[in-house]
Coordinates of C-alpha atoms in Angstrom, one line a residue:
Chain C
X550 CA -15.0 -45.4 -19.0
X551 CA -14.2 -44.8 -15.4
X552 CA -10.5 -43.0 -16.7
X553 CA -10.8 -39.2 -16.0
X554 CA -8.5 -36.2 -17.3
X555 CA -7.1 -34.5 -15.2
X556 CA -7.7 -30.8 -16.0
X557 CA -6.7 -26.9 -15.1
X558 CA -7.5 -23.6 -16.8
X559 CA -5.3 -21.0 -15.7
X560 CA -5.1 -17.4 -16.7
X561 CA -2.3 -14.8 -15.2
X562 CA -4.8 -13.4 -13.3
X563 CA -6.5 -16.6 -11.2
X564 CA -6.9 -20.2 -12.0
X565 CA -10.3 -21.0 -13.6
X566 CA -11.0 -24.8 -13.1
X567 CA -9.3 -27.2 -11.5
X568 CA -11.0 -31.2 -11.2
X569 CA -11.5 -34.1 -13.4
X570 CA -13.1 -34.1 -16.6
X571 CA -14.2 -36.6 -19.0
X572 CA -12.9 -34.7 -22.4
X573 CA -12.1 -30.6 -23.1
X574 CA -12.2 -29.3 -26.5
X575 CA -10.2 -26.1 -27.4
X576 CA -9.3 -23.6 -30.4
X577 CA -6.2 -24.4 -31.6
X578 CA -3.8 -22.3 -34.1
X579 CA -3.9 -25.1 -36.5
X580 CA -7.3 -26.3 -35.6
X581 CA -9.6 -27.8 -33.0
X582 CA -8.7 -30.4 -30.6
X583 CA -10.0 -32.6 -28.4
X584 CA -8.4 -33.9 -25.9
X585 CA -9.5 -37.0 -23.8
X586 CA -8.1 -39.0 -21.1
X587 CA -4.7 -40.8 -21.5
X588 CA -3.8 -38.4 -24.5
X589 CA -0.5 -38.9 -25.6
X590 CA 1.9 -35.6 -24.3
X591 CA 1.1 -32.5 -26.6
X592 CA 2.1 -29.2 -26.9
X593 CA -0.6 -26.9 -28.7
X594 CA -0.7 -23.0 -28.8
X595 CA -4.2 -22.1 -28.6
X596 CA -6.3 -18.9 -30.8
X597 CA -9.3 -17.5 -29.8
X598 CA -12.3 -19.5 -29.4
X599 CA -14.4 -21.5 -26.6
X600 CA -13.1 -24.1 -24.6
X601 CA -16.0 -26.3 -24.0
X602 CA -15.1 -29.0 -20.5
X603 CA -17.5 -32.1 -20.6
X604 CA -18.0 -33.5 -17.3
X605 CA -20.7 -36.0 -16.5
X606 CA -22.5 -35.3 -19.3
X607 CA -22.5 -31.2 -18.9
X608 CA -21.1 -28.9 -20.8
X609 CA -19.7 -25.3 -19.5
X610 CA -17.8 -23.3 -22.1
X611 CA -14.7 -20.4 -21.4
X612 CA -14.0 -17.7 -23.6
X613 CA -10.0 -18.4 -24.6
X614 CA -7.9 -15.7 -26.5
X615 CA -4.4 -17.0 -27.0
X616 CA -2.2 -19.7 -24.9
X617 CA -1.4 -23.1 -24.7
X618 CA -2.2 -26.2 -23.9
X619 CA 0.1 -28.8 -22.6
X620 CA -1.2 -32.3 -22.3
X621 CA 1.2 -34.7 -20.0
X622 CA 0.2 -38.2 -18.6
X623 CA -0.5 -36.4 -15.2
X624 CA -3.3 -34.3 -17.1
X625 CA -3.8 -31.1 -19.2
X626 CA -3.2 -27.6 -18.3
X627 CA -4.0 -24.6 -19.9
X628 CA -2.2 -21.9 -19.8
X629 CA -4.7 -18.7 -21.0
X630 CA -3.6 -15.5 -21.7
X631 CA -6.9 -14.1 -21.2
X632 CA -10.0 -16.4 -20.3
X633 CA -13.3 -16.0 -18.6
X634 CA -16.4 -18.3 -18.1
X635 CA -19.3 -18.2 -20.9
X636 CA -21.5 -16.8 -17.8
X637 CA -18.8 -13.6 -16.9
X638 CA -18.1 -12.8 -20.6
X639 CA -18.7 -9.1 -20.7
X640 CA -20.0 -8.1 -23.9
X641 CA -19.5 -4.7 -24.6
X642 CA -15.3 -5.2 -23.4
X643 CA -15.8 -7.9 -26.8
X644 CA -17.7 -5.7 -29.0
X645 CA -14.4 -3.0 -28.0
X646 CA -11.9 -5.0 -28.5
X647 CA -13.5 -6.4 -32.0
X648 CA -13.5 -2.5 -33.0
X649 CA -10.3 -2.1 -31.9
X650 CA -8.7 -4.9 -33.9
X651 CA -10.6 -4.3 -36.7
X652 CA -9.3 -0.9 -37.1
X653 CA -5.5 -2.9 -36.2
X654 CA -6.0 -5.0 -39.3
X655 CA -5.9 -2.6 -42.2
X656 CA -2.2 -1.7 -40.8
X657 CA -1.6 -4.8 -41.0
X658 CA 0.6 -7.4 -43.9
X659 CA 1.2 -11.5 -44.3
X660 CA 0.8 -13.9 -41.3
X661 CA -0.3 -11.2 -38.8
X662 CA -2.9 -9.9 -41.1
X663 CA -4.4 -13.2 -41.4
X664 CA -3.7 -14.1 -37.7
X665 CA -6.2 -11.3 -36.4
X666 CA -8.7 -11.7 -39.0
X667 CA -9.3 -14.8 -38.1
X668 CA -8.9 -13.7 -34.4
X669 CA -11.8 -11.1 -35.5
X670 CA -14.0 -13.9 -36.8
X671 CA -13.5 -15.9 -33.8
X672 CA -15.3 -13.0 -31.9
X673 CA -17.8 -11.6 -33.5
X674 CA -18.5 -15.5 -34.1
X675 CA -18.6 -15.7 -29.9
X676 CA -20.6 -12.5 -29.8
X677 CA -23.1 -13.3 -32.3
X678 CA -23.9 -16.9 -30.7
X679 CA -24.5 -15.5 -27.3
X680 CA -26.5 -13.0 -28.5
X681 CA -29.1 -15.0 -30.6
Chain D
X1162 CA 8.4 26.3 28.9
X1163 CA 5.5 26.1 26.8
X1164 CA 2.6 27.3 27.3
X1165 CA -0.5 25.3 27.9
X1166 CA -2.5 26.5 25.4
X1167 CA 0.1 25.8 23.2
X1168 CA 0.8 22.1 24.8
X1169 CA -2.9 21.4 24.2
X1170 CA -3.1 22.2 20.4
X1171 CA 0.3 20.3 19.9
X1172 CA -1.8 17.2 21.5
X1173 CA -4.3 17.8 19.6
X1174 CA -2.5 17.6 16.6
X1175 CA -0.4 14.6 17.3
X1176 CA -4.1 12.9 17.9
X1177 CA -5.3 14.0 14.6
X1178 CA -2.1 12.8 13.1
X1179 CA -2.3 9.7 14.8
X1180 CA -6.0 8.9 13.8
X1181 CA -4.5 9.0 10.2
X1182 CA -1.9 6.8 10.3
X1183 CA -3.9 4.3 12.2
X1184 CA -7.0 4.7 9.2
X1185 CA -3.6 4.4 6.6
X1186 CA -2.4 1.4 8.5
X1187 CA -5.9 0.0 8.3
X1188 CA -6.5 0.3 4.9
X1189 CA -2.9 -1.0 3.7
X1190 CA -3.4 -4.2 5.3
X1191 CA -6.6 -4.7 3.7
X1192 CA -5.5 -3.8 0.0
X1193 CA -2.0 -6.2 1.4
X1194 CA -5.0 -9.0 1.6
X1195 CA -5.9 -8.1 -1.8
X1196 CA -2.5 -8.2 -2.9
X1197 CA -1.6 -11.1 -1.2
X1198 CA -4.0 -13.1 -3.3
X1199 CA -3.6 -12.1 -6.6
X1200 CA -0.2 -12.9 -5.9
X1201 CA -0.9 -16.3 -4.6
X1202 CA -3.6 -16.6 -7.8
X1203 CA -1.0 -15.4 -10.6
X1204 CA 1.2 -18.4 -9.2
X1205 CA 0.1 -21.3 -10.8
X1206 CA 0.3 -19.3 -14.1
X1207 CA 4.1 -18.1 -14.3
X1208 CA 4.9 -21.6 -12.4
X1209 CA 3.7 -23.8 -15.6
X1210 CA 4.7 -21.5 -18.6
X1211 CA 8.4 -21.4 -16.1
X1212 CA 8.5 -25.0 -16.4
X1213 CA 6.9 -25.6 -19.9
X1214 CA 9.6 -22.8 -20.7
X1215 CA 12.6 -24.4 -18.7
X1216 CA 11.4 -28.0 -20.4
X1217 CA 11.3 -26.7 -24.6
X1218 CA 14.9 -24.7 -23.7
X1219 CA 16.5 -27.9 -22.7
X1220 CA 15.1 -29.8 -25.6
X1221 CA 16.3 -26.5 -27.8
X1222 CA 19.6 -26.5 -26.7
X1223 CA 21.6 -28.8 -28.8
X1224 CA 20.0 -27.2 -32.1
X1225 CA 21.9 -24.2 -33.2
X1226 CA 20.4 -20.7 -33.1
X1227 CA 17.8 -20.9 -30.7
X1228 CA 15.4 -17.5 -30.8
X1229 CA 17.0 -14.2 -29.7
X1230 CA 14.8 -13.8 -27.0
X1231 CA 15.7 -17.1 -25.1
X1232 CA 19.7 -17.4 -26.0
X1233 CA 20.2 -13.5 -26.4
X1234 CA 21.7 -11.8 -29.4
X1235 CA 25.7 -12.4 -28.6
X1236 CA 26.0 -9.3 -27.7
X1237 CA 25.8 -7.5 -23.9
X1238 CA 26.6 -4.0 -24.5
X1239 CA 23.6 -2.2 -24.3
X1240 CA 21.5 -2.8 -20.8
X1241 CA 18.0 -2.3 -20.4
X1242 CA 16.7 -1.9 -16.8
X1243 CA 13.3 -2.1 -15.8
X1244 CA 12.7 -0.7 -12.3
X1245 CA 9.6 -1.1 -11.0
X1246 CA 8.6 1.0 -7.9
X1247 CA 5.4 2.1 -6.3
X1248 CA 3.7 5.0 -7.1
X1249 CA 2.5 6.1 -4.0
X1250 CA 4.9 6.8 -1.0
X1251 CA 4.3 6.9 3.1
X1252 CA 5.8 3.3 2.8
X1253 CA 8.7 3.2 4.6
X1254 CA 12.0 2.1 2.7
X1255 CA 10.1 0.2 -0.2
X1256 CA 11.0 2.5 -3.2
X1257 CA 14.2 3.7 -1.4
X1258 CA 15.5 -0.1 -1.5
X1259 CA 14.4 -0.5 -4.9
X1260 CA 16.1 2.3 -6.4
X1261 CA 19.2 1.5 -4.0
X1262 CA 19.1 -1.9 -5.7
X1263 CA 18.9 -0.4 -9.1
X1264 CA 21.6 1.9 -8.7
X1265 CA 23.8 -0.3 -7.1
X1266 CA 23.3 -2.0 -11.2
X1267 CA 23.6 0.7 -12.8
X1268 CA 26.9 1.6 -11.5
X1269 CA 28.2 -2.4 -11.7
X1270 CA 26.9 -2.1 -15.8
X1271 CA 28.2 0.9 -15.9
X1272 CA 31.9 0.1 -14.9
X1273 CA 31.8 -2.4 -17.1
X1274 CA 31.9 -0.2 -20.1
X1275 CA 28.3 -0.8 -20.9
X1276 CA 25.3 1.4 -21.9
X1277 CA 22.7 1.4 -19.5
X1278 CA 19.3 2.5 -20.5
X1279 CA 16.2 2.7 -17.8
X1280 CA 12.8 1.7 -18.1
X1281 CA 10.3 3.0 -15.1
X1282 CA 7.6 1.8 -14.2
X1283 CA 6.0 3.9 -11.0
X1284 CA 6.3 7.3 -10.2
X1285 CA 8.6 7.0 -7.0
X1286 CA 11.1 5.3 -8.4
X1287 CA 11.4 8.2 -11.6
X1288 CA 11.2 11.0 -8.6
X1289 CA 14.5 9.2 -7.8
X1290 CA 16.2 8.4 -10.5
X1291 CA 15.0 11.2 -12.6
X1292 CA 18.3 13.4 -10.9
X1293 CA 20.7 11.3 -11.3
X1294 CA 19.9 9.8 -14.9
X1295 CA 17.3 11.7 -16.4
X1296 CA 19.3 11.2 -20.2
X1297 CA 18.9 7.4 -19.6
X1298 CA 15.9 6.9 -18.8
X1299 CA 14.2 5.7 -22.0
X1300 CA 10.5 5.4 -20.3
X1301 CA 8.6 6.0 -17.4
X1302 CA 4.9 5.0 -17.0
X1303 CA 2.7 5.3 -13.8
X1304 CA 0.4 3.3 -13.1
X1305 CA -1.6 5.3 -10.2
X1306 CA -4.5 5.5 -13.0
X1307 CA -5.1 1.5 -12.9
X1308 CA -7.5 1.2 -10.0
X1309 CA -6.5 -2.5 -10.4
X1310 CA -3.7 -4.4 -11.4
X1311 CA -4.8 -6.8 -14.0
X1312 CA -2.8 -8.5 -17.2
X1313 CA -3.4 -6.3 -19.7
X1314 CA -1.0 -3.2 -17.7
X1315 CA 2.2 -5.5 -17.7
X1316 CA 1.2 -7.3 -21.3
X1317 CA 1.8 -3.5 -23.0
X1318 CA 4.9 -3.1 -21.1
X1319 CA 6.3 -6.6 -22.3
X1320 CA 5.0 -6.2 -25.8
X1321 CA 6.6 -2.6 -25.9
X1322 CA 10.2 -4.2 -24.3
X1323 CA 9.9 -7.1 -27.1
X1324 CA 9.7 -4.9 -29.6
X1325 CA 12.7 -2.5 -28.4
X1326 CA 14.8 -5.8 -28.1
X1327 CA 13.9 -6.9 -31.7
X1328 CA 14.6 -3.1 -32.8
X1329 CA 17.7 -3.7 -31.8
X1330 CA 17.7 -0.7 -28.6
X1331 CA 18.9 -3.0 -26.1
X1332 CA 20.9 -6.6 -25.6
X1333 CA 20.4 -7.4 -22.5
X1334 CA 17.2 -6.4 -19.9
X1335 CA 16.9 -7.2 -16.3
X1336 CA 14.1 -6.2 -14.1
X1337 CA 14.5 -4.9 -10.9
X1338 CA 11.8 -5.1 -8.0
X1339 CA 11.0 -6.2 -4.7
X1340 CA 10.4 -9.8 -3.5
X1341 CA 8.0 -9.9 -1.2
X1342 CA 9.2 -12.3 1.4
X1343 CA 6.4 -11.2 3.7
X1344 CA 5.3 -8.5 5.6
X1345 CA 7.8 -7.4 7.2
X1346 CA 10.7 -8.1 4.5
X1347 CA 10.6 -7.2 1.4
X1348 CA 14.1 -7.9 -0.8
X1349 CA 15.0 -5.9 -3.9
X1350 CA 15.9 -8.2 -6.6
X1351 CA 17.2 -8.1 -10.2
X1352 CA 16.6 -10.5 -12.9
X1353 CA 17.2 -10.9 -16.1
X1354 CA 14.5 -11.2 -19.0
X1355 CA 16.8 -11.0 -22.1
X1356 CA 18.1 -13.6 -22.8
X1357 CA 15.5 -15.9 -21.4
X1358 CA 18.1 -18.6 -20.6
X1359 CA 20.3 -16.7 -18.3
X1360 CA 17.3 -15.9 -15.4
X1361 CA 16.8 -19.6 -16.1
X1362 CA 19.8 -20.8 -14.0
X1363 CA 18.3 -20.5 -10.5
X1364 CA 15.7 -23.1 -11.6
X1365 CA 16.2 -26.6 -9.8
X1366 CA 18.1 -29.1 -12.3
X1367 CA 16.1 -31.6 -13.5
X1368 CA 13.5 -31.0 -10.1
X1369 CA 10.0 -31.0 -10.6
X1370 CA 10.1 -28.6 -13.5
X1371 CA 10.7 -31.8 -16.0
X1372 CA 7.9 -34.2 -16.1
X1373 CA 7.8 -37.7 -16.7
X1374 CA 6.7 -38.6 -19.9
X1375 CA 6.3 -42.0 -19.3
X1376 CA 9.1 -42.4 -22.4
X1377 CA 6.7 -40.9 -24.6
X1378 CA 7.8 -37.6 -27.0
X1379 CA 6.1 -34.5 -26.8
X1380 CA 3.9 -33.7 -30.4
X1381 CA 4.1 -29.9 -30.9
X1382 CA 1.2 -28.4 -32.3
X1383 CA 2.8 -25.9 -34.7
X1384 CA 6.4 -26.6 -34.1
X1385 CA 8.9 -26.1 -31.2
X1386 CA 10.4 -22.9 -32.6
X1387 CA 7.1 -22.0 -33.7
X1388 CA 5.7 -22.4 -30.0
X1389 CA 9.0 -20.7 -28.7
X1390 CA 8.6 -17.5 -30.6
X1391 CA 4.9 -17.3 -29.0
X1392 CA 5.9 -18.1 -25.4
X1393 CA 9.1 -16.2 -24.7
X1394 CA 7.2 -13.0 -25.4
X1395 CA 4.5 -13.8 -23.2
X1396 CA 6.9 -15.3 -20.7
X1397 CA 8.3 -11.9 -20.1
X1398 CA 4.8 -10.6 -19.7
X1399 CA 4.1 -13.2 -17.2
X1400 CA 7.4 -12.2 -15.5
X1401 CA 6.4 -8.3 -15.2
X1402 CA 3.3 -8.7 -14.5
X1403 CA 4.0 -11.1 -11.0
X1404 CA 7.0 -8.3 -10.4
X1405 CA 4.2 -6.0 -10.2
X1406 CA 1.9 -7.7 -8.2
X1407 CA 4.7 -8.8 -5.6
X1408 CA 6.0 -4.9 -5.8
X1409 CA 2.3 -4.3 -4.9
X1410 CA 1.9 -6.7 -2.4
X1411 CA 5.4 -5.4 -0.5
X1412 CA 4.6 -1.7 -0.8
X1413 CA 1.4 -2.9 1.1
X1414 CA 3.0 -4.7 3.4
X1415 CA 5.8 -2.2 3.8
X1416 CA 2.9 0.8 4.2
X1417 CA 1.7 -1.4 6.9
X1418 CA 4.4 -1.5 9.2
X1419 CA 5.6 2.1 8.6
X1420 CA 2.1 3.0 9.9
X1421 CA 2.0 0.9 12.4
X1422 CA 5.6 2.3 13.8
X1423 CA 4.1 6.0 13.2
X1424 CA 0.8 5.0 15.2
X1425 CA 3.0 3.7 17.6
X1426 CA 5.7 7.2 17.6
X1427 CA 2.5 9.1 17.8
X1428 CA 1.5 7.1 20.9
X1429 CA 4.5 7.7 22.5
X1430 CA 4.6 11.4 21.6
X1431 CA 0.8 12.0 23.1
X1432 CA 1.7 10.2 26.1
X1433 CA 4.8 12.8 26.6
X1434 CA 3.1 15.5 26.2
X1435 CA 0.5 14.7 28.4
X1436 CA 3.0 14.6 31.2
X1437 CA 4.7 17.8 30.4
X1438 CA 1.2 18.8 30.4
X1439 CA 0.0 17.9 33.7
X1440 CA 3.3 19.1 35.2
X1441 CA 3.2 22.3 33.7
X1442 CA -0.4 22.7 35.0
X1443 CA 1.1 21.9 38.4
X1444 CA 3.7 24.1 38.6
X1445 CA 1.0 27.0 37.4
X1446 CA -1.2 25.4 40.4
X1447 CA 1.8 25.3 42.8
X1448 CA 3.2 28.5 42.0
X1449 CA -0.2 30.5 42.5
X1450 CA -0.8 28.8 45.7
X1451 CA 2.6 30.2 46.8
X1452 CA 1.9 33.7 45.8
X1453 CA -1.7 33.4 47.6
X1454 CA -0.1 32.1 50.8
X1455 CA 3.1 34.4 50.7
X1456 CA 0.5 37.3 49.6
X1457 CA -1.9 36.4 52.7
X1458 CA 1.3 36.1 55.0
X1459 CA 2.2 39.5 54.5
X1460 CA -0.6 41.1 55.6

């Protein structure tokens, strides 16, 4: 298939990627996506998870935490609150901010309890692949 | 007349002062790089979630009771300012404008019967203000212990303003900081966060912010209001934290020339001095040749 998606990771800090891809799968809120070319136009708030870009047959991954995606014929940008490649993820900053929202949670009741759980999981799930 | 002894220390002194403002002027127009391109990198970002913004307001506006954050609680009588300043001075009229921008509010708010409550962000800007309205001010942080300005700094603000405007504190928030237009002029602005839709009117109608769907209707992954309530909050995140890397990027900029202008006044100053200098010695040389002549005359 010679039809490419047009693709950009930005966070507020710097844009991450910017180019043609051939699909991008991402985390979102209500579940995993994947998103190839000619998509029809979406609108997706993203958790935290890896955003995994296949291009030619390679894979590179991005550590997401929050944002969105928005799909459009002209391509699909996302819009990270906080995101860094696989390669730059800095551990011990994880492993902090796991302790720190793990000692969050107990405060917490209803949707948000269950939001940063999850968000928890999602983390130690990241840390624990990496490091095996 | 001065002596010359004392002549030469002042020289001196004017040198030493001069070698500073030169190494200041130096160093402010490298970290104005710096500044320069986070700004240009953090674009991208605010543009999109501006226009994904703009594009979900105009599709909410028909519908009835849009979130508080975007079409404001009805009311306006409680003002929340958030000036942000530099914390560092020795940059010429930077935080002066700022706080002249900000006051120049205030006092419009103010005669409008309404409350006016200040949030600061920088250290200059509370030196300031701190006279003037030091029961109103709600807040001050400084941020001279962030060696770097990164998403996180303007992510607490926004979350701690969201949750003032959902506790009711405030109605209304504008922001007040410098533009950087570019090194040279920086312009004090004022926008408003709260509601979302009123610092939405200076957007282009219908410009490049809407795209062309091509017919098609947007699928929202949860809902619209659901998305909403996620993005306005970080919206006025994304909105702080580019006032604080412009603000940065204009006190650099702003540094830059006031140094320049003092390496220049310096110049100037050594150069004068150096004449009264060499006259002085002159008229010491001249006048001791006078007394030697009218001395050897005499005899």
């Amino acid at each position: 298939m010679a039809d490419k998606l047009k693709f950009s990771l930005v966070s507020p800090e710097r844009e991450l990627y910017s180019g043609d891809v051939d699909q991008v799968d991402m985390p979102g809120t209500e579940g995993d996506l994947g998103i190839l070319p000619n998509h029809s136009p979406l609108m997706a708030a993203l958790s935290t998870g890896l955003i995994t870009v296949y291009k030619d047959g390679v894979e590179d991954q991005y550590f997401v935490q929050g944002g969105f995606a928005d799909v459009t014929p002209a391509g699909l940008t996302i819009l990270a609150e906080r995101s860094v490649h696989m390669d730059e993820l800095d551990h011990d900053d994880l492993r902090s901010r796991i302790e720190r929202a793990q000692k969050q949670v107990a405060s917490l009741e209803g949707d948000a309890h269950v939001a940063l759980s999850r968000d928890i999981d999602a983390m130690l799930r990241i840390l624990g692949g990496k490091a095996a | 007349m001065a002596s010359l002894k004392e002549l030469k220390n002042r020289i001196g002194s004017v040198k030493n002062t001069q070698k500073i403002t030169k190494a200041m002027q130096m160093v402010a127009a490298a970290k104005l790089r710096k500044a320069q391109e986070a700004a240009e990198a953090s674009r991208p970002y605010s543009e999109r979630l501006g226009s994904i913004i703009s594009n979900l307001a105009t599709s909410m506006v028909g519908s009835a009771g849009g979130p508080e954050l975007l079409v404001g609680n009805g009311q306006s009588d409680t003002v929340l300012l958030v000036i942000a300043t530099a914390d560092r001075g020795l940059c010429g009229g930077f935080n002066t404008n700022i706080v002249r921008k900000a006051r120049e509010e205030i006092v419009a708010l103010e005669r409008e019967g309404k409350t006016v409550k200040l949030y600061l962000i920088g250290k200059k800007g509370y030196d300031q203000l701190k006279r003037l309205y030091a029961d109103q001010i709600v807040k001050f942080i400084s941020l001279k212990e962030e060696r770097k300005l990164h998403a996180g700094i303007a992510q607490n603000i926004g979350e701690e303003i969201t949750g003032m405007f959902e506790a009711g504190d405030f109605d209304i928030c504008k922001l007040v900081f410098s533009e950087f237009v570019n090194v040279m002029q920086q312009d004090a602005v004022a926008k408003t966060l709260i509601p979302a839709m009123e610092g939405m009117t200076d957007l282009p109608e219908g410009g490049e912010t809407t795209q062309d769907l091509d017919g098609a209707i947007y699928t929202y992954e949860p809902d619209e209001a659901g998305i909403l309530r996620v993005l306005l909050p970080r919206n006025i995140n994304t909105q702080i934290f580019s006032a604080l890397l412009e603000n940065q990027a204009g006190e650099m900029g702003s540094k830059m020339s006031a140094m320049d202008n003092a390496t220049r006044n310096a110049g100037e100053m050594i150069d004068k001095l150096t004449m009264t200098f060499n006259r002085t010695r002159q008229a010491q040389i001249t006048s001791e040749l006078i007394e030697i002549i009218s001395g050897a005359e005499a005899l």
